[in-house]
Amino acid sequence: MPDLKPPQLAPLPPLPAIRVFEAVARHLSFTKAAQELGMTQAAASYQIKLLEERIGAPLFLRRPKQIELTEPGQRLAPAVSEAFAILGQAYAAARGGADGLLCVTTVLTFASNWLAQHLGSFQLAHPALAVRLDTSSRLTDFAREDVDLAIRSGGGKWPGLEAHKLLDADFTPMLSPKLAASIGGVREPADLLRLPILDPGDIWWTQWFEAAGVTGHDLAKRPGSSMGAQAYEANAAMAGHGVAILTRALFKNEIADGRLIQPFDLVGDDGHAYWLVYPTARRNVPKIRAFRDWILAEIACP
């Protein structure tokens, strides 16, 4: 009987070129891809040229100041992204203990004002799964970082990622009762301009005052100070240092306890929300599915 030979793999393109293609397709920029991969733009362009020669067709349309994927490039990009996601998953498993660790990256205020207050019920339901939280506002590169899920604020459309809406990122002014009393109470939106405004350069302030019909405000002339996170601004507001513009759903406890007051029902909404995101290729990984199902059910509870 003749020996059975394993089937031969289909010929693969140069893997360095594929890695460059994935980065350029994701950023739609040779410059950003080269910076990410630690190479020159010329080297990145050379790798793409090699790949295009192998395929026999251009993968990008080079236009002034921008590039676009061609039809072959559009067919190749999602398959390459999924392949890197699968490789990343296999690498994590090979390192050992990956299935027992869930890595979640989220913005600071969502972590401190919502997730930390609810996470205990997830741990009780999944005692064998340890959760590692990372607080960051930068975009996550799932293909290069040891991250399972991310919670971010935005419009909810990110190529290659599944996105589940958690909370509306609406906004409205909040302040301490003591600060409001210092001017005899806040009765109309213009009264807020008699008080210190925290982060007056935040676009939310301009949008909210416009919706309230307040014109001629001096926000642009006020000293600019940004604390970088709603959690910090809320703490400053509770200490009586000024008026903060905050997302209601993240400060329910502070309002209920009387540490903050929301003087007006008017709420701004720029269409952004907090989203749970993860690579589409990993949507059926058990630990990702477990966290997704838990947080969506937890958010749905009143």
Tab-separated table of C-alpha atoms in Angstrom:
chain	number	residue	atom	x	y	z
A	1	MET	CA	0.000	0.000	0.000
A	2	PRO	CA	1.484	3.382	-0.911
A	3	ASP	CA	2.221	5.826	1.866
A	4	LEU	CA	-0.495	8.430	2.396
A	5	LYS	CA	0.900	11.907	2.064
A	6	PRO	CA	-0.651	14.883	3.839
A	7	PRO	CA	-2.310	17.360	1.499
A	8	GLN	CA	-0.098	20.195	0.430
A	9	LEU	CA	-0.947	23.698	1.548
A	10	ALA	CA	-1.841	26.228	-1.082
A	11	PRO	CA	1.095	28.521	-1.852
A	12	LEU	CA	1.216	31.437	0.560
A	13	PRO	CA	2.255	34.992	-0.203
A	14	PRO	CA	5.231	36.480	1.656
A	15	LEU	CA	4.094	36.780	5.263
A	16	PRO	CA	5.909	40.105	5.905
A	17	ALA	CA	4.025	41.572	2.956
A	18	ILE	CA	0.724	40.219	4.301
A	19	ARG	CA	1.430	41.827	7.696
A	20	VAL	CA	2.070	45.174	6.022
A	21	PHE	CA	-1.059	44.808	3.891
A	22	GLU	CA	-3.201	44.185	6.979
A	23	ALA	CA	-1.896	47.340	8.657
A	24	VAL	CA	-2.225	49.540	5.553
A	25	ALA	CA	-5.754	48.244	4.867
A	26	ARG	CA	-6.766	48.918	8.471
A	27	HIS	CA	-5.355	52.455	8.587
A	28	LEU	CA	-5.786	53.274	4.880
A	29	SER	CA	-2.431	54.960	5.270
A	30	PHE	CA	1.092	53.836	4.405
A	31	THR	CA	2.523	56.329	6.886
A	32	LYS	CA	0.473	55.120	9.873
A	33	ALA	CA	1.048	51.466	8.981
A	34	ALA	CA	4.799	52.013	8.740
A	35	GLN	CA	4.849	53.791	12.115
A	36	GLU	CA	2.904	50.944	13.719
A	37	LEU	CA	5.224	48.294	12.297
A	38	GLY	CA	8.428	50.211	13.018
A	39	MET	CA	9.570	50.541	9.404
A	40	THR	CA	9.944	53.283	6.852
A	41	GLN	CA	7.129	54.242	4.505
A	42	ALA	CA	9.327	53.195	1.583
A	43	ALA	CA	9.771	49.714	3.088
A	44	ALA	CA	6.010	49.369	3.592
A	45	SER	CA	5.358	50.435	-0.016
A	46	TYR	CA	7.926	47.899	-1.217
A	47	GLN	CA	6.184	45.064	0.637
A	48	ILE	CA	2.842	46.034	-0.901
A	49	LYS	CA	4.461	46.135	-4.341
A	50	LEU	CA	5.779	42.584	-3.837
A	51	LEU	CA	2.324	41.394	-2.818
A	52	GLU	CA	0.638	43.078	-5.765
A	53	GLU	CA	3.147	41.440	-8.126
A	54	ARG	CA	2.353	38.013	-6.629
A	55	ILE	CA	-1.392	38.577	-6.928
A	56	GLY	CA	-1.179	40.195	-10.350
A	57	ALA	CA	-3.449	43.092	-9.478
A	58	PRO	CA	-3.233	46.366	-7.561
A	59	LEU	CA	-4.560	46.227	-4.002
A	60	PHE	CA	-4.790	49.984	-3.408
A	61	LEU	CA	-5.817	52.992	-5.445
A	62	ARG	CA	-3.298	55.750	-4.797
A	63	ARG	CA	-5.015	59.124	-4.819
A	64	PRO	CA	-3.706	62.538	-3.689
A	65	LYS	CA	-3.540	62.491	0.119
A	66	GLN	CA	-5.515	59.242	0.426
A	67	ILE	CA	-5.624	55.616	-0.639
A	68	GLU	CA	-8.504	53.200	-1.195
A	69	LEU	CA	-8.772	49.440	-1.417
A	70	THR	CA	-9.348	48.065	-4.895
A	71	GLU	CA	-11.841	45.250	-5.442
A	72	PRO	CA	-9.138	42.554	-4.944
A	73	GLY	CA	-7.967	44.437	-1.865
A	74	GLN	CA	-11.503	44.523	-0.450
A	75	ARG	CA	-11.779	40.739	-0.904
A	76	LEU	CA	-8.413	40.092	0.721
A	77	ALA	CA	-8.568	42.483	3.700
A	78	PRO	CA	-11.284	40.806	5.840
A	79	ALA	CA	-9.775	37.343	5.323
A	80	VAL	CA	-6.338	38.590	6.362
A	81	SER	CA	-7.755	40.338	9.456
A	82	GLU	CA	-9.581	37.169	10.481
A	83	ALA	CA	-6.450	35.075	9.929
A	84	PHE	CA	-4.414	37.350	12.215
A	85	ALA	CA	-7.162	37.198	14.842
A	86	ILE	CA	-7.075	33.389	14.727
A	87	LEU	CA	-3.284	33.419	14.994
A	88	GLY	CA	-3.499	35.763	17.964
A	89	GLN	CA	-5.991	33.479	19.670
A	90	ALA	CA	-3.788	30.440	19.065
A	91	TYR	CA	-0.739	32.295	20.379
A	92	ALA	CA	-2.566	33.291	23.555
A	93	ALA	CA	-3.676	29.697	24.100
A	94	ALA	CA	-0.136	28.431	23.561
A	95	ARG	CA	1.152	30.782	26.254
A	96	GLY	CA	-1.002	28.936	28.739
A	97	GLY	CA	-3.809	30.074	31.009
A	98	ALA	CA	-5.405	32.222	28.346
A	99	ASP	CA	-8.843	30.676	28.754
A	100	GLY	CA	-8.819	31.531	32.466
A	101	LEU	CA	-8.077	35.228	31.927
A	102	LEU	CA	-10.405	37.774	30.360
A	103	CYS	CA	-8.752	41.067	29.373
A	104	VAL	CA	-11.106	44.043	29.100
A	105	THR	CA	-9.989	47.550	28.210
A	106	THR	CA	-12.324	50.451	28.913
A	107	VAL	CA	-12.343	54.186	29.451
A	108	LEU	CA	-11.705	55.282	33.030
A	109	THR	CA	-15.144	56.723	33.871
A	110	PHE	CA	-17.056	53.683	32.640
A	111	ALA	CA	-14.688	51.449	34.608
A	112	SER	CA	-15.000	53.373	37.878
A	113	ASN	CA	-18.640	54.449	37.736
A	114	TRP	CA	-20.304	51.416	36.188
A	115	LEU	CA	-18.168	48.353	35.572
A	116	ALA	CA	-16.467	48.223	38.976
A	117	GLN	CA	-19.876	48.441	40.663
A	118	HIS	CA	-21.364	45.541	38.693
A	119	LEU	CA	-18.432	43.244	37.944
A	120	GLY	CA	-18.891	41.209	41.120
A	121	SER	CA	-21.956	39.446	39.701
A	122	PHE	CA	-19.953	38.339	36.662
A	123	GLN	CA	-17.192	36.962	38.891
A	124	LEU	CA	-19.753	35.040	40.949
A	125	ALA	CA	-21.246	33.512	37.805
A	126	HIS	CA	-17.797	32.673	36.359
A	127	PRO	CA	-15.474	32.003	39.312
A	128	ALA	CA	-12.862	30.234	37.165
A	129	LEU	CA	-12.435	33.259	34.897
A	130	ALA	CA	-10.188	36.040	36.159
A	131	VAL	CA	-10.854	39.543	34.790
A	132	ARG	CA	-8.071	42.002	34.088
A	133	LEU	CA	-9.196	45.599	33.552
A	134	ASP	CA	-7.126	48.128	31.648
A	135	THR	CA	-8.255	51.765	31.589
A	136	SER	CA	-7.359	53.610	28.432
A	137	SER	CA	-9.035	55.911	25.926
A	138	ARG	CA	-6.869	54.999	22.932
A	139	LEU	CA	-8.089	52.694	20.194
A	140	THR	CA	-7.325	49.014	20.678
A	141	ASP	CA	-5.412	46.955	18.115
A	142	PHE	CA	-6.842	43.505	18.752
A	143	ALA	CA	-4.390	41.934	16.304
A	144	ARG	CA	-1.364	43.113	18.300
A	145	GLU	CA	-2.543	43.432	21.906
A	146	ASP	CA	-3.560	40.820	24.488
A	147	VAL	CA	-7.083	42.204	24.782
A	148	ASP	CA	-10.333	40.254	24.508
A	149	LEU	CA	-12.926	43.035	24.614
A	150	ALA	CA	-13.018	46.819	24.663
A	151	ILE	CA	-15.577	49.354	25.855
A	152	ARG	CA	-15.314	52.631	24.001
A	153	SER	CA	-17.345	55.730	23.215
A	154	GLY	CA	-18.174	56.461	19.601
A	155	GLY	CA	-20.552	55.922	16.732
A	156	GLY	CA	-20.480	52.133	16.857
A	157	LYS	CA	-19.084	51.385	13.404
A	158	TRP	CA	-15.599	49.902	13.357
A	159	PRO	CA	-14.597	47.595	10.461
A	160	GLY	CA	-13.953	44.006	11.515
A	161	LEU	CA	-15.452	44.481	14.978
A	162	GLU	CA	-18.743	43.422	16.507
A	163	ALA	CA	-20.301	46.330	18.436
A	164	HIS	CA	-23.073	46.182	21.056
A	165	LYS	CA	-24.552	49.402	22.397
A	166	LEU	CA	-24.403	49.690	26.181
A	167	LEU	CA	-25.311	53.259	27.196
A	168	ASP	CA	-26.077	56.528	25.436
A	169	ALA	CA	-23.255	59.025	25.948
A	170	ASP	CA	-25.641	61.923	26.529
A	171	PHE	CA	-24.603	64.982	28.526
A	172	THR	CA	-26.028	67.609	30.857
A	173	PRO	CA	-24.609	70.029	33.463
A	174	MET	CA	-24.199	68.850	37.066
A	175	LEU	CA	-22.918	70.606	40.179
A	176	SER	CA	-22.914	70.385	43.942
A	177	PRO	CA	-25.931	71.682	45.873
A	178	LYS	CA	-23.602	73.979	47.828
A	179	LEU	CA	-22.246	75.626	44.682
A	180	ALA	CA	-25.770	76.136	43.330
A	181	ALA	CA	-26.816	77.734	46.610
A	182	SER	CA	-23.860	80.134	46.458
A	183	ILE	CA	-25.705	82.175	43.807
A	184	GLY	CA	-29.161	81.664	45.288
A	185	GLY	CA	-29.928	78.625	43.157
A	186	VAL	CA	-29.717	77.778	39.475
A	187	ARG	CA	-33.072	78.603	37.903
A	188	GLU	CA	-32.247	79.036	34.220
A	189	PRO	CA	-29.400	77.815	31.968
A	190	ALA	CA	-27.732	81.241	31.814
A	191	ASP	CA	-27.230	81.119	35.601
A	192	LEU	CA	-24.539	78.493	35.054
A	193	LEU	CA	-22.349	81.132	33.405
A	194	ARG	CA	-22.108	82.897	36.778
A	195	LEU	CA	-20.201	79.889	38.110
A	196	PRO	CA	-16.833	78.291	37.263
A	197	ILE	CA	-17.181	75.923	34.297
A	198	LEU	CA	-15.041	72.800	34.351
A	199	ASP	CA	-13.364	72.156	30.977
A	200	PRO	CA	-15.041	75.077	29.152
A	201	GLY	CA	-13.405	73.960	25.895
A	202	ASP	CA	-15.429	70.729	25.816
A	203	ILE	CA	-17.640	70.786	22.708
A	204	TRP	CA	-20.474	69.372	24.830
A	205	TRP	CA	-20.798	72.753	26.583
A	206	THR	CA	-21.260	74.638	23.328
A	207	GLN	CA	-23.806	72.111	22.086
A	208	TRP	CA	-25.764	72.153	25.349
A	209	PHE	CA	-25.933	75.945	25.636
A	210	GLU	CA	-27.019	76.194	21.991
A	211	ALA	CA	-29.807	73.677	22.657
A	212	ALA	CA	-30.792	75.713	25.746
A	213	GLY	CA	-31.001	78.886	23.666
A	214	VAL	CA	-28.131	80.598	25.476
A	215	THR	CA	-26.045	82.738	23.146
A	216	GLY	CA	-23.198	85.147	23.681
A	217	HIS	CA	-21.512	83.005	26.323
A	218	ASP	CA	-17.851	83.552	27.107
A	219	LEU	CA	-16.707	79.921	27.200
A	220	ALA	CA	-13.996	80.484	24.591
A	221	LYS	CA	-12.457	83.230	26.723
A	222	ARG	CA	-12.409	81.264	29.958
A	223	PRO	CA	-9.177	79.640	31.126
A	224	GLY	CA	-8.957	76.208	29.539
A	225	SER	CA	-8.491	73.263	31.869
A	226	SER	CA	-9.180	69.661	30.958
A	227	MET	CA	-9.027	66.796	33.448
A	228	GLY	CA	-9.230	64.092	30.795
A	229	ALA	CA	-12.093	62.053	32.236
A	230	GLN	CA	-15.638	62.612	33.454
A	231	ALA	CA	-14.827	60.829	36.723
A	232	TYR	CA	-12.252	63.510	37.622
A	233	GLU	CA	-14.541	66.365	36.611
A	234	ALA	CA	-17.384	64.895	38.675
A	235	ASN	CA	-15.123	64.745	41.741
A	236	ALA	CA	-14.183	68.383	41.218
A	237	ALA	CA	-17.865	69.288	40.856
A	238	MET	CA	-18.806	67.429	44.058
A	239	ALA	CA	-16.055	69.351	45.852
A	240	GLY	CA	-17.734	72.581	44.726
A	241	HIS	CA	-15.017	73.679	42.316
A	242	GLY	CA	-17.286	74.183	39.314
A	243	VAL	CA	-19.993	72.866	37.022
A	244	ALA	CA	-19.258	69.694	35.063
A	245	ILE	CA	-21.004	68.370	31.996
A	246	LEU	CA	-21.556	64.646	32.487
A	247	THR	CA	-23.305	61.525	31.218
A	248	ARG	CA	-26.369	60.816	33.376
A	249	ALA	CA	-26.184	57.021	33.343
A	250	LEU	CA	-22.697	57.070	34.882
A	251	PHE	CA	-23.605	59.278	37.852
A	252	LYS	CA	-26.932	57.904	39.076
A	253	ASN	CA	-25.568	57.173	42.554
A	254	GLU	CA	-24.063	60.630	42.985
A	255	ILE	CA	-27.395	62.239	42.038
A	256	ALA	CA	-29.396	59.871	44.238
A	257	ASP	CA	-27.096	60.613	47.208
A	258	GLY	CA	-27.391	64.362	46.707
A	259	ARG	CA	-23.697	64.839	46.017
A	260	LEU	CA	-24.565	66.154	42.557
A	261	ILE	CA	-27.668	67.822	41.208
A	262	GLN	CA	-28.894	67.980	37.624
A	263	PRO	CA	-30.573	71.395	37.514
A	264	PHE	CA	-32.210	71.002	34.089
A	265	ASP	CA	-34.027	68.220	32.239
A	266	LEU	CA	-32.400	69.289	28.965
A	267	VAL	CA	-29.943	66.618	27.827
A	268	GLY	CA	-27.565	66.853	24.868
A	269	ASP	CA	-26.978	63.951	22.497
A	270	ASP	CA	-24.394	63.926	19.708
A	271	GLY	CA	-25.192	60.372	18.630
A	272	HIS	CA	-22.323	58.770	20.517
A	273	ALA	CA	-22.709	55.889	22.945
A	274	TYR	CA	-20.647	53.430	24.961
A	275	TRP	CA	-20.117	50.197	23.024
A	276	LEU	CA	-18.790	46.735	23.780
A	277	VAL	CA	-16.533	45.709	20.888
A	278	TYR	CA	-14.467	42.671	19.928
A	279	PRO	CA	-13.197	41.083	16.683
A	280	THR	CA	-15.941	39.471	14.615
A	281	ALA	CA	-13.718	36.418	14.156
A	282	ARG	CA	-13.766	35.836	17.942
A	283	ARG	CA	-17.482	36.305	18.553
A	284	ASN	CA	-17.966	32.636	19.536
A	285	VAL	CA	-15.034	32.361	21.956
A	286	PRO	CA	-16.704	31.115	25.190
A	287	LYS	CA	-15.226	33.729	27.543
A	288	ILE	CA	-16.115	36.579	25.167
A	289	ARG	CA	-19.628	35.232	24.729
A	290	ALA	CA	-20.015	34.902	28.508
A	291	PHE	CA	-18.997	38.513	29.175
A	292	ARG	CA	-21.101	39.829	26.305
A	293	ASP	CA	-24.234	38.029	27.476
A	294	TRP	CA	-23.665	39.129	31.080
A	295	ILE	CA	-23.083	42.835	30.411
A	296	LEU	CA	-25.983	43.161	27.974
A	297	ALA	CA	-28.318	41.575	30.547
A	298	GLU	CA	-26.882	43.730	33.339
A	299	ILE	CA	-27.302	46.922	31.310
A	300	ALA	CA	-30.920	45.971	30.543
A	301	CYS	CA	-31.765	45.774	34.271
A	302	PRO	CA	-33.333	49.032	35.555
